[in-house]
Amino acid sequence: MFDIALTPVSVTIAHIAELLDAVAAGNHRAVGPLSDDITPFHSRAVPAISVRDYLERVAKFVCLENDTLLAVLIYLDRVARAQRHRPALLLSPFNIHRLVITAIVIAHKFSSDVFFNNARYAKVGGIPLAEMNQLELEMLFLMKFDLKVDTAELQSIGEWLVRGPPVLVGHQAPSALLAS
């Protein structure tokens, strides 16, 4: 059972990081390196920091809660669904960190009464401010500004994570994050 209010953020981060790592690795194996379709979310090299450490760092410095973290998964799924024709936007080791920090910025701003300016998110995320601003705008357009996430959807995603996402245990995925 997952409780948005009572589950420790560190537990949610562990589940999300495990899922994102598995999805990125699976997509990278399925699609391979994309040299002809590079998006603004791509890094020149795979960042040295793990997804889990990255999420823990961001959570520490911008006070993330479970609702924001779960909304990040929903936003990443919306990007993947809206851009199915564009494999470069599937999660990969080269874009996962920038997609995640951008989704965090958007989710935090949309769902929290207290959020930070982009300079703070950029510093914590390890990217230049101008790039953070560009990535935020790019993701908003990719998602067609569809930002509303209801509590039932958050609860459902939280419970799904705790049960074990399909890439980890074989359940059917309610997600477009995986390569088709």
XYZ file of C-alpha atoms in Angstrom:
180
model
C 0.000 0.000 0.000
C 1.218 3.461 -0.879
C 0.139 6.545 1.046
C 1.117 9.840 -0.590
C 1.234 11.636 2.753
C 2.916 8.927 4.857
C 5.352 7.134 2.555
C 8.848 8.543 3.106
C 10.113 10.541 0.121
C 13.296 8.444 0.179
C 11.231 5.308 -0.469
C 9.422 6.952 -3.374
C 12.754 8.114 -4.795
C 14.163 4.588 -4.579
C 11.192 3.152 -6.477
C 11.220 5.909 -9.095
C 14.982 5.672 -9.625
C 14.775 1.903 -10.069
C 11.993 2.309 -12.628
C 13.686 5.128 -14.543
C 17.027 3.311 -14.634
C 15.344 0.179 -15.985
C 13.349 2.118 -18.583
C 16.360 4.145 -19.748
C 18.537 1.037 -20.035
C 15.788 -0.871 -21.858
C 15.171 1.974 -24.280
C 18.896 2.363 -24.910
C 19.169 -1.350 -25.734
C 16.046 -1.251 -27.937
C 16.759 1.969 -29.815
C 20.524 2.381 -29.419
C 22.401 5.669 -29.537
C 20.635 8.295 -31.639
C 23.144 10.476 -33.402
C 20.791 11.999 -35.980
C 17.984 13.202 -33.678
C 19.446 14.965 -30.681
C 17.032 16.920 -28.497
C 17.797 19.777 -26.104
C 17.445 17.194 -23.317
C 20.464 15.174 -24.461
C 23.819 15.411 -22.707
C 27.084 15.006 -24.580
C 27.988 12.168 -22.231
C 26.098 10.075 -19.724
C 26.208 11.949 -16.389
C 28.327 10.320 -13.711
C 25.652 10.729 -11.029
C 23.077 7.951 -10.726
C 19.407 8.755 -11.160
C 18.789 7.896 -7.513
C 21.577 10.177 -6.266
C 20.358 12.905 -8.615
C 16.783 12.649 -7.315
C 18.008 12.611 -3.706
C 20.126 15.699 -4.352
C 17.269 17.591 -5.953
C 14.825 16.497 -3.227
C 17.232 17.699 -0.549
C 17.730 21.168 -2.011
C 14.220 21.923 -3.285
C 12.104 20.066 -0.701
C 10.275 17.635 -2.966
C 7.235 15.736 -1.749
C 5.693 12.529 -3.046
C 2.997 14.267 -5.077
C 5.616 16.152 -7.074
C 7.739 13.050 -7.609
C 4.758 11.036 -8.833
C 3.680 13.892 -11.099
C 7.168 13.740 -12.641
C 6.460 10.171 -13.774
C 3.115 11.222 -15.211
C 4.700 14.148 -17.057
C 7.446 11.931 -18.487
C 4.768 9.526 -19.630
C 2.817 12.355 -21.280
C 5.909 13.463 -23.172
C 6.548 9.898 -24.305
C 2.937 9.424 -25.430
C 2.787 12.740 -27.270
C 6.105 12.083 -28.997
C 5.833 8.360 -29.813
C 7.006 9.080 -33.336
C 10.247 10.525 -32.005
C 12.455 7.863 -30.376
C 14.992 10.481 -29.289
C 12.561 11.562 -26.567
C 12.349 8.126 -24.982
C 14.194 8.018 -21.681
C 17.832 7.094 -22.169
C 21.039 7.402 -20.185
C 21.815 10.525 -22.241
C 18.607 12.465 -21.544
C 17.144 11.079 -18.333
C 18.686 13.632 -15.948
C 17.565 16.650 -17.954
C 14.101 15.258 -18.568
C 13.769 14.528 -14.848
C 14.932 17.952 -13.621
C 12.675 19.651 -16.137
C 9.667 17.574 -15.097
C 10.508 18.342 -11.459
C 10.560 22.080 -12.162
C 7.196 21.963 -13.889
C 5.560 19.637 -11.352
C 6.901 21.591 -8.397
C 5.721 24.918 -9.792
C 2.313 23.565 -10.739
C 1.533 21.606 -7.577
C 3.264 23.511 -4.783
C 2.448 26.810 -3.170
C 6.136 27.237 -2.383
C 8.619 26.674 -5.177
C 11.946 28.116 -6.261
C 13.077 30.170 -9.203
C 14.719 28.473 -12.151
C 18.173 29.636 -11.045
C 17.854 27.398 -7.978
C 16.633 24.380 -9.953
C 19.379 24.891 -12.533
C 22.088 25.082 -9.877
C 20.811 21.998 -8.052
C 20.342 20.147 -11.355
C 23.796 21.072 -12.600
C 22.795 22.894 -15.769
C 23.028 26.540 -16.866
C 20.026 28.785 -16.146
C 19.425 29.628 -19.814
C 19.300 25.919 -20.606
C 16.910 25.243 -17.712
C 14.588 27.932 -19.037
C 14.739 26.452 -22.541
C 14.108 22.907 -21.301
C 11.119 23.983 -19.245
C 9.499 25.683 -22.219
C 10.326 22.755 -24.513
C 8.710 20.246 -22.164
C 5.620 22.380 -21.666
C 5.085 22.435 -25.426
C 5.831 18.708 -25.764
C 3.135 18.052 -23.137
C 0.825 20.588 -24.779
C 0.617 22.305 -21.378
C -1.372 19.356 -19.982
C -0.249 19.721 -16.359
C -3.262 18.779 -14.252
C -2.860 15.534 -12.331
C -5.605 14.447 -9.978
C -5.056 12.806 -6.608
C -6.489 9.460 -7.753
C -3.938 9.319 -10.580
C -1.104 10.094 -8.157
C -2.326 7.415 -5.751
C -2.629 4.899 -8.580
C 0.922 5.570 -9.777
C 2.225 5.343 -6.199
C 0.550 1.972 -5.655
C 1.812 0.769 -9.053
C 5.364 1.704 -8.059
C 5.138 -0.145 -4.752
C 3.722 -3.295 -6.403
C 6.650 -3.286 -8.804
C 6.532 -1.664 -12.236
C 6.163 -3.929 -15.272
C 9.730 -3.537 -16.428
C 10.763 -5.033 -13.126
C 8.224 -7.784 -12.449
C 6.121 -8.321 -15.572
C 2.860 -6.442 -14.843
C 1.226 -4.609 -17.726
C 2.522 -1.042 -17.970
C 0.093 1.887 -17.823
C 2.855 3.865 -19.462
C 4.385 4.840 -22.779
C 7.837 5.267 -21.280
C 9.104 2.040 -22.796
C 10.114 1.817 -26.431
C 7.491 0.112 -28.560
